[in-house]
Amino acid sequence: MTMKLITPFLLVTALVACGPSEPPKQEANVPTVDELAADPARLKELRRQCKTERPTMGDVLCNRVAEATNKRFFGDGKVPYTPSETPPKF
């Protein structure tokens, strides 16, 4: 009789323990990608810190630092391709 009561109780306990965890909190004071891209000295320092101290810096900030680095390197992506007037001769 007790085995019939214990099994559902253990099943319910296991399901409750495996429930969804709370989502990570977004930090309100994390600068935007544009703000980081506009300040190269700060971006360089934050890149160094994210390489060595990522757990303490946080994923949100380090991901934005990476995006800002890419934005500074690649630009805004609106540079048109202008081929030369004469085609190359092979």
Short mmCIF file of N, CA, C and O in Angstrom, two decimals:
data_model
loop_
_atom_site.label_atom_id
_atom_site.label_comp_id
_atom_site.label_asym_id
_atom_site.label_seq_id
_atom_site.Cartn_x
_atom_site.Cartn_y
_atom_site.Cartn_z
N MET A 1 0.82 -1.19 0.00
CA MET A 1 0.00 0.00 0.00
C MET A 1 0.86 1.25 0.00
O MET A 1 0.58 2.19 -0.71
N THR A 2 1.90 1.29 0.80
CA THR A 2 2.74 2.48 0.87
C THR A 2 3.55 2.67 -0.41
O THR A 2 3.86 3.80 -0.76
N MET A 3 3.88 1.58 -1.11
CA MET A 3 4.63 1.69 -2.36
C MET A 3 3.79 2.41 -3.41
O MET A 3 4.32 3.16 -4.23
N LYS A 4 2.47 2.18 -3.39
CA LYS A 4 1.58 2.85 -4.34
C LYS A 4 1.52 4.35 -4.08
O LYS A 4 1.32 5.13 -4.99
N LEU A 5 1.72 4.78 -2.88
CA LEU A 5 1.70 6.20 -2.54
C LEU A 5 3.06 6.86 -2.75
O LEU A 5 3.14 8.04 -3.08
N ILE A 6 4.11 6.12 -2.53
CA ILE A 6 5.45 6.69 -2.65
C ILE A 6 5.83 6.94 -4.11
O ILE A 6 6.43 7.97 -4.44
N THR A 7 5.47 6.04 -5.01
CA THR A 7 5.85 6.17 -6.41
C THR A 7 5.31 7.46 -7.05
O THR A 7 6.07 8.21 -7.66
N PRO A 8 4.01 7.77 -6.92
CA PRO A 8 3.54 9.04 -7.51
C PRO A 8 4.19 10.27 -6.84
O PRO A 8 4.47 11.26 -7.50
N PHE A 9 4.41 10.16 -5.54
CA PHE A 9 5.04 11.27 -4.83
C PHE A 9 6.45 11.53 -5.37
O PHE A 9 6.84 12.67 -5.61
N LEU A 10 7.23 10.46 -5.58
CA LEU A 10 8.58 10.61 -6.12
C LEU A 10 8.55 11.14 -7.55
O LEU A 10 9.39 11.95 -7.94
N LEU A 11 7.58 10.70 -8.33
CA LEU A 11 7.45 11.18 -9.71
C LEU A 11 7.14 12.67 -9.73
O LEU A 11 7.76 13.43 -10.48
N VAL A 12 6.22 13.11 -8.92
CA VAL A 12 5.87 14.53 -8.85
C VAL A 12 7.06 15.35 -8.36
O VAL A 12 7.36 16.43 -8.88
N THR A 13 7.78 14.85 -7.37
CA THR A 13 8.96 15.55 -6.84
C THR A 13 10.03 15.69 -7.92
O THR A 13 10.64 16.76 -8.05
N ALA A 14 10.25 14.66 -8.70
CA ALA A 14 11.25 14.72 -9.76
C ALA A 14 10.85 15.71 -10.84
O ALA A 14 11.68 16.46 -11.37
N LEU A 15 9.57 15.75 -11.19
CA LEU A 15 9.10 16.68 -12.21
C LEU A 15 9.19 18.13 -11.75
O LEU A 15 9.52 19.03 -12.52
N VAL A 16 8.90 18.36 -10.49
CA VAL A 16 9.00 19.72 -9.95
C VAL A 16 10.45 20.16 -9.91
O VAL A 16 10.78 21.31 -10.23
N ALA A 17 11.35 19.27 -9.58
CA ALA A 17 12.77 19.62 -9.51
C ALA A 17 13.34 19.91 -10.89
O ALA A 17 14.29 20.67 -11.04
N CYS A 18 12.77 19.33 -11.93
CA CYS A 18 13.25 19.53 -13.30
C CYS A 18 12.52 20.64 -14.02
O CYS A 18 12.59 20.76 -15.24
N GLY A 19 11.79 21.45 -13.30
CA GLY A 19 11.02 22.54 -13.91
C GLY A 19 11.93 23.59 -14.53
O GLY A 19 13.14 23.59 -14.34
N PRO A 20 11.35 24.50 -15.29
CA PRO A 20 12.16 25.53 -15.94
C PRO A 20 12.81 26.46 -14.92
O PRO A 20 12.20 26.82 -13.92
N SER A 21 14.04 26.81 -15.19
CA SER A 21 14.73 27.74 -14.31
C SER A 21 14.38 29.16 -14.72
O SER A 21 13.86 29.41 -15.80
N GLU A 22 14.68 30.10 -13.85
CA GLU A 22 14.36 31.49 -14.16
C GLU A 22 15.32 32.00 -15.22
O GLU A 22 16.50 31.63 -15.26
N PRO A 23 14.85 32.84 -16.14
CA PRO A 23 15.71 33.34 -17.20
C PRO A 23 16.80 34.26 -16.64
O PRO A 23 16.61 34.87 -15.59
N PRO A 24 17.94 34.36 -17.35
CA PRO A 24 18.99 35.25 -16.85
C PRO A 24 18.54 36.70 -16.87
O PRO A 24 17.80 37.12 -17.77
N LYS A 25 18.99 37.43 -15.89
CA LYS A 25 18.60 38.84 -15.78
C LYS A 25 19.42 39.68 -16.75
O LYS A 25 20.62 39.51 -16.87
N GLN A 26 18.74 40.59 -17.45
CA GLN A 26 19.42 41.52 -18.33
C GLN A 26 19.93 42.69 -17.48
O GLN A 26 19.21 43.24 -16.67
N GLU A 27 21.17 43.03 -17.70
CA GLU A 27 21.74 44.13 -16.94
C GLU A 27 21.33 45.46 -17.58
O GLU A 27 21.46 45.65 -18.78
N ALA A 28 20.81 46.35 -16.76
CA ALA A 28 20.30 47.61 -17.27
C ALA A 28 21.42 48.58 -17.64
O ALA A 28 21.25 49.43 -18.50
N ASN A 29 22.58 48.45 -17.03
CA ASN A 29 23.65 49.41 -17.26
C ASN A 29 24.66 48.93 -18.30
O ASN A 29 25.76 49.46 -18.37
N VAL A 30 24.31 47.93 -19.11
CA VAL A 30 25.22 47.45 -20.15
C VAL A 30 25.14 48.41 -21.33
O VAL A 30 24.06 48.69 -21.83
N PRO A 31 26.29 48.94 -21.78
CA PRO A 31 26.26 49.88 -22.91
C PRO A 31 25.85 49.18 -24.20
O PRO A 31 26.02 47.99 -24.37
N THR A 32 25.32 49.97 -25.13
CA THR A 32 24.89 49.43 -26.42
C THR A 32 26.11 49.17 -27.30
O THR A 32 27.22 49.63 -27.02
N VAL A 33 25.87 48.47 -28.39
CA VAL A 33 26.94 48.16 -29.34
C VAL A 33 27.49 49.45 -29.94
O VAL A 33 28.71 49.62 -30.10
N ASP A 34 26.61 50.40 -30.28
CA ASP A 34 27.06 51.66 -30.86
C ASP A 34 27.91 52.48 -29.89
O ASP A 34 28.90 53.10 -30.29
N GLU A 35 27.54 52.48 -28.61
CA GLU A 35 28.33 53.20 -27.62
C GLU A 35 29.72 52.59 -27.49
O GLU A 35 30.71 53.31 -27.37
N LEU A 36 29.78 51.26 -27.50
CA LEU A 36 31.08 50.59 -27.38
C LEU A 36 31.93 50.81 -28.62
O LEU A 36 33.14 51.02 -28.52
N ALA A 37 31.32 50.78 -29.79
CA ALA A 37 32.07 50.96 -31.04
C ALA A 37 32.61 52.38 -31.15
O ALA A 37 33.64 52.61 -31.80
N ALA A 38 31.97 53.34 -30.52
CA ALA A 38 32.39 54.73 -30.60
C ALA A 38 33.59 55.03 -29.70
O ALA A 38 34.25 56.06 -29.89
N ASP A 39 33.90 54.17 -28.75
CA ASP A 39 34.99 54.41 -27.81
C ASP A 39 36.02 53.28 -27.91
O ASP A 39 35.94 52.28 -27.20
N PRO A 40 37.02 53.41 -28.82
CA PRO A 40 37.97 52.31 -29.04
C PRO A 40 38.82 51.96 -27.82
O PRO A 40 39.13 50.78 -27.61
N ALA A 41 39.18 52.92 -27.00
CA ALA A 41 40.01 52.62 -25.82
C ALA A 41 39.23 51.78 -24.82
O ALA A 41 39.75 50.79 -24.28
N ARG A 42 37.98 52.15 -24.58
CA ARG A 42 37.15 51.38 -23.65
C ARG A 42 36.87 49.99 -24.21
O ARG A 42 36.88 49.00 -23.48
N LEU A 43 36.63 49.92 -25.53
CA LEU A 43 36.36 48.63 -26.17
C LEU A 43 37.56 47.69 -26.04
O LEU A 43 37.41 46.51 -25.74
N LYS A 44 38.77 48.23 -26.21
CA LYS A 44 39.97 47.42 -26.09
C LYS A 44 40.13 46.88 -24.67
O LYS A 44 40.46 45.70 -24.48
N GLU A 45 39.87 47.72 -23.68
CA GLU A 45 39.97 47.29 -22.29
C GLU A 45 38.91 46.23 -21.95
O GLU A 45 39.20 45.24 -21.29
N LEU A 46 37.70 46.43 -22.44
CA LEU A 46 36.65 45.46 -22.17
C LEU A 46 36.92 44.14 -22.88
O LEU A 46 36.61 43.07 -22.35
N ARG A 47 37.50 44.18 -24.06
CA ARG A 47 37.86 42.94 -24.76
C ARG A 47 38.88 42.15 -23.95
O ARG A 47 38.79 40.93 -23.82
N ARG A 48 39.88 42.85 -23.39
CA ARG A 48 40.88 42.20 -22.56
C ARG A 48 40.23 41.57 -21.33
O ARG A 48 40.53 40.43 -20.97
N GLN A 49 39.33 42.31 -20.69
CA GLN A 49 38.67 41.80 -19.49
C GLN A 49 37.77 40.60 -19.82
O GLN A 49 37.70 39.65 -19.04
N CYS A 50 37.10 40.64 -20.96
CA CYS A 50 36.22 39.53 -21.32
C CYS A 50 37.03 38.26 -21.61
O CYS A 50 36.55 37.16 -21.39
N LYS A 51 38.25 38.43 -22.11
CA LYS A 51 39.09 37.26 -22.37
C LYS A 51 39.52 36.59 -21.07
O LYS A 51 39.59 35.37 -21.00
N THR A 52 39.82 37.39 -20.06
CA THR A 52 40.36 36.83 -18.83
C THR A 52 39.32 36.62 -17.73
O THR A 52 39.49 35.75 -16.89
N GLU A 53 38.25 37.42 -17.73
CA GLU A 53 37.29 37.41 -16.62
C GLU A 53 35.85 37.30 -17.09
O GLU A 53 34.97 37.94 -16.55
N ARG A 54 35.58 36.49 -18.10
CA ARG A 54 34.24 36.42 -18.67
C ARG A 54 33.16 36.05 -17.65
O ARG A 54 32.08 36.64 -17.66
N PRO A 55 33.39 35.10 -16.74
CA PRO A 55 32.32 34.78 -15.78
C PRO A 55 31.92 35.97 -14.91
O PRO A 55 30.75 36.12 -14.58
N THR A 56 32.87 36.82 -14.55
CA THR A 56 32.52 37.96 -13.72
C THR A 56 31.98 39.13 -14.54
O THR A 56 31.20 39.92 -14.04
N MET A 57 32.39 39.22 -15.81
CA MET A 57 31.94 40.31 -16.67
C MET A 57 30.49 40.09 -17.14
O MET A 57 29.74 41.04 -17.28
N GLY A 58 30.14 38.85 -17.41
CA GLY A 58 28.79 38.53 -17.85
C GLY A 58 28.73 38.32 -19.36
O GLY A 58 29.44 38.97 -20.13
N ASP A 59 27.88 37.41 -19.76
CA ASP A 59 27.74 37.09 -21.17
C ASP A 59 27.14 38.22 -21.99
O ASP A 59 27.52 38.44 -23.14
N VAL A 60 26.21 38.96 -21.41
CA VAL A 60 25.55 40.04 -22.15
C VAL A 60 26.57 41.09 -22.56
O VAL A 60 26.64 41.49 -23.73
N LEU A 61 27.39 41.53 -21.62
CA LEU A 61 28.38 42.55 -21.92
C LEU A 61 29.43 42.03 -22.90
O LEU A 61 29.77 42.72 -23.88
N CYS A 62 29.92 40.84 -22.68
CA CYS A 62 30.97 40.31 -23.56
C CYS A 62 30.45 40.05 -24.97
O CYS A 62 31.19 40.24 -25.94
N ASN A 63 29.20 39.66 -25.10
CA ASN A 63 28.63 39.50 -26.43
C ASN A 63 28.50 40.84 -27.14
O ASN A 63 28.75 40.95 -28.35
N ARG A 64 28.14 41.87 -26.41
CA ARG A 64 28.05 43.21 -27.02
C ARG A 64 29.44 43.74 -27.39
O ARG A 64 29.60 44.42 -28.39
N VAL A 65 30.43 43.42 -26.58
CA VAL A 65 31.80 43.82 -26.90
C VAL A 65 32.24 43.15 -28.20
O VAL A 65 32.85 43.78 -29.07
N ALA A 66 31.91 41.89 -28.36
CA ALA A 66 32.26 41.17 -29.59
C ALA A 66 31.54 41.77 -30.80
O ALA A 66 32.14 41.94 -31.87
N GLU A 67 30.26 42.11 -30.64
CA GLU A 67 29.52 42.73 -31.74
C GLU A 67 30.11 44.09 -32.10
O GLU A 67 30.21 44.44 -33.28
N ALA A 68 30.49 44.87 -31.10
CA ALA A 68 31.07 46.19 -31.36
C ALA A 68 32.42 46.06 -32.05
O ALA A 68 32.76 46.86 -32.94
N THR A 69 33.20 45.05 -31.68
CA THR A 69 34.48 44.82 -32.34
C THR A 69 34.27 44.48 -33.81
O THR A 69 34.96 45.01 -34.69
N ASN A 70 33.30 43.62 -34.09
CA ASN A 70 32.99 43.29 -35.48
C ASN A 70 32.49 44.51 -36.24
O ASN A 70 32.84 44.70 -37.41
N LYS A 71 31.69 45.32 -35.61
CA LYS A 71 31.16 46.52 -36.27
C LYS A 71 32.29 47.48 -36.61
O LYS A 71 32.31 48.07 -37.69
N ARG A 72 33.25 47.63 -35.71
CA ARG A 72 34.38 48.52 -36.00
C ARG A 72 35.25 47.95 -37.12
O ARG A 72 35.77 48.67 -37.94
N PHE A 73 35.41 46.63 -37.16
CA PHE A 73 36.26 46.01 -38.16
C PHE A 73 35.59 46.00 -39.54
O PHE A 73 36.20 46.37 -40.53
N PHE A 74 34.33 45.57 -39.60
CA PHE A 74 33.65 45.44 -40.87
C PHE A 74 32.94 46.71 -41.32
O PHE A 74 32.55 46.82 -42.48
N GLY A 75 32.76 47.66 -40.44
CA GLY A 75 32.03 48.88 -40.78
C GLY A 75 30.54 48.62 -40.75
O GLY A 75 30.05 47.67 -40.17
N ASP A 76 29.79 49.49 -41.43
CA ASP A 76 28.34 49.35 -41.42
C ASP A 76 27.85 48.39 -42.49
O ASP A 76 26.66 48.10 -42.58
N GLY A 77 28.74 47.89 -43.34
CA GLY A 77 28.36 46.92 -44.36
C GLY A 77 27.70 47.52 -45.56
O GLY A 77 27.14 46.82 -46.40
N LYS A 78 27.75 48.83 -45.72
CA LYS A 78 27.07 49.50 -46.83
C LYS A 78 28.06 50.00 -47.88
O LYS A 78 27.75 50.89 -48.64
N VAL A 79 29.25 49.43 -47.93
CA VAL A 79 30.23 49.82 -48.93
C VAL A 79 29.92 49.05 -50.21
O VAL A 79 30.00 47.83 -50.24
N PRO A 80 29.55 49.76 -51.27
CA PRO A 80 29.20 49.04 -52.50
C PRO A 80 30.45 48.53 -53.21
O PRO A 80 31.52 49.12 -53.13
N TYR A 81 30.28 47.44 -53.91
CA TYR A 81 31.36 46.90 -54.71
C TYR A 81 31.41 47.66 -56.02
O TYR A 81 30.41 47.78 -56.72
N THR A 82 32.56 48.20 -56.34
CA THR A 82 32.71 48.92 -57.61
C THR A 82 33.79 48.23 -58.43
O THR A 82 34.98 48.38 -58.16
N PRO A 83 33.37 47.46 -59.42
CA PRO A 83 34.36 46.77 -60.24
C PRO A 83 35.12 47.76 -61.13
O PRO A 83 34.66 48.86 -61.40
N SER A 84 36.29 47.35 -61.57
CA SER A 84 37.08 48.23 -62.43
C SER A 84 36.43 48.35 -63.79
O SER A 84 35.60 47.54 -64.20
N GLU A 85 36.81 49.39 -64.53
CA GLU A 85 36.23 49.65 -65.85
C GLU A 85 36.61 48.55 -66.84
O GLU A 85 35.82 48.16 -67.69
N THR A 86 37.85 48.08 -66.75
CA THR A 86 38.31 47.05 -67.69
C THR A 86 38.40 45.74 -66.95
O THR A 86 38.92 45.68 -65.83
N PRO A 87 37.91 44.67 -67.54
CA PRO A 87 38.01 43.38 -66.87
C PRO A 87 39.45 42.89 -66.82
O PRO A 87 40.25 43.24 -67.69
N PRO A 88 39.82 42.13 -65.82
CA PRO A 88 41.18 41.63 -65.73
C PRO A 88 41.49 40.63 -66.85
O PRO A 88 40.61 39.92 -67.33
N LYS A 89 42.73 40.61 -67.26
CA LYS A 89 43.16 39.69 -68.32
C LYS A 89 43.95 38.55 -67.68
O LYS A 89 44.90 38.81 -66.94
N PHE A 90 43.54 37.34 -67.99
CA PHE A 90 44.21 36.18 -67.41
C PHE A 90 45.06 35.51 -68.44
O PHE A 90 44.85 35.34 -69.53
#
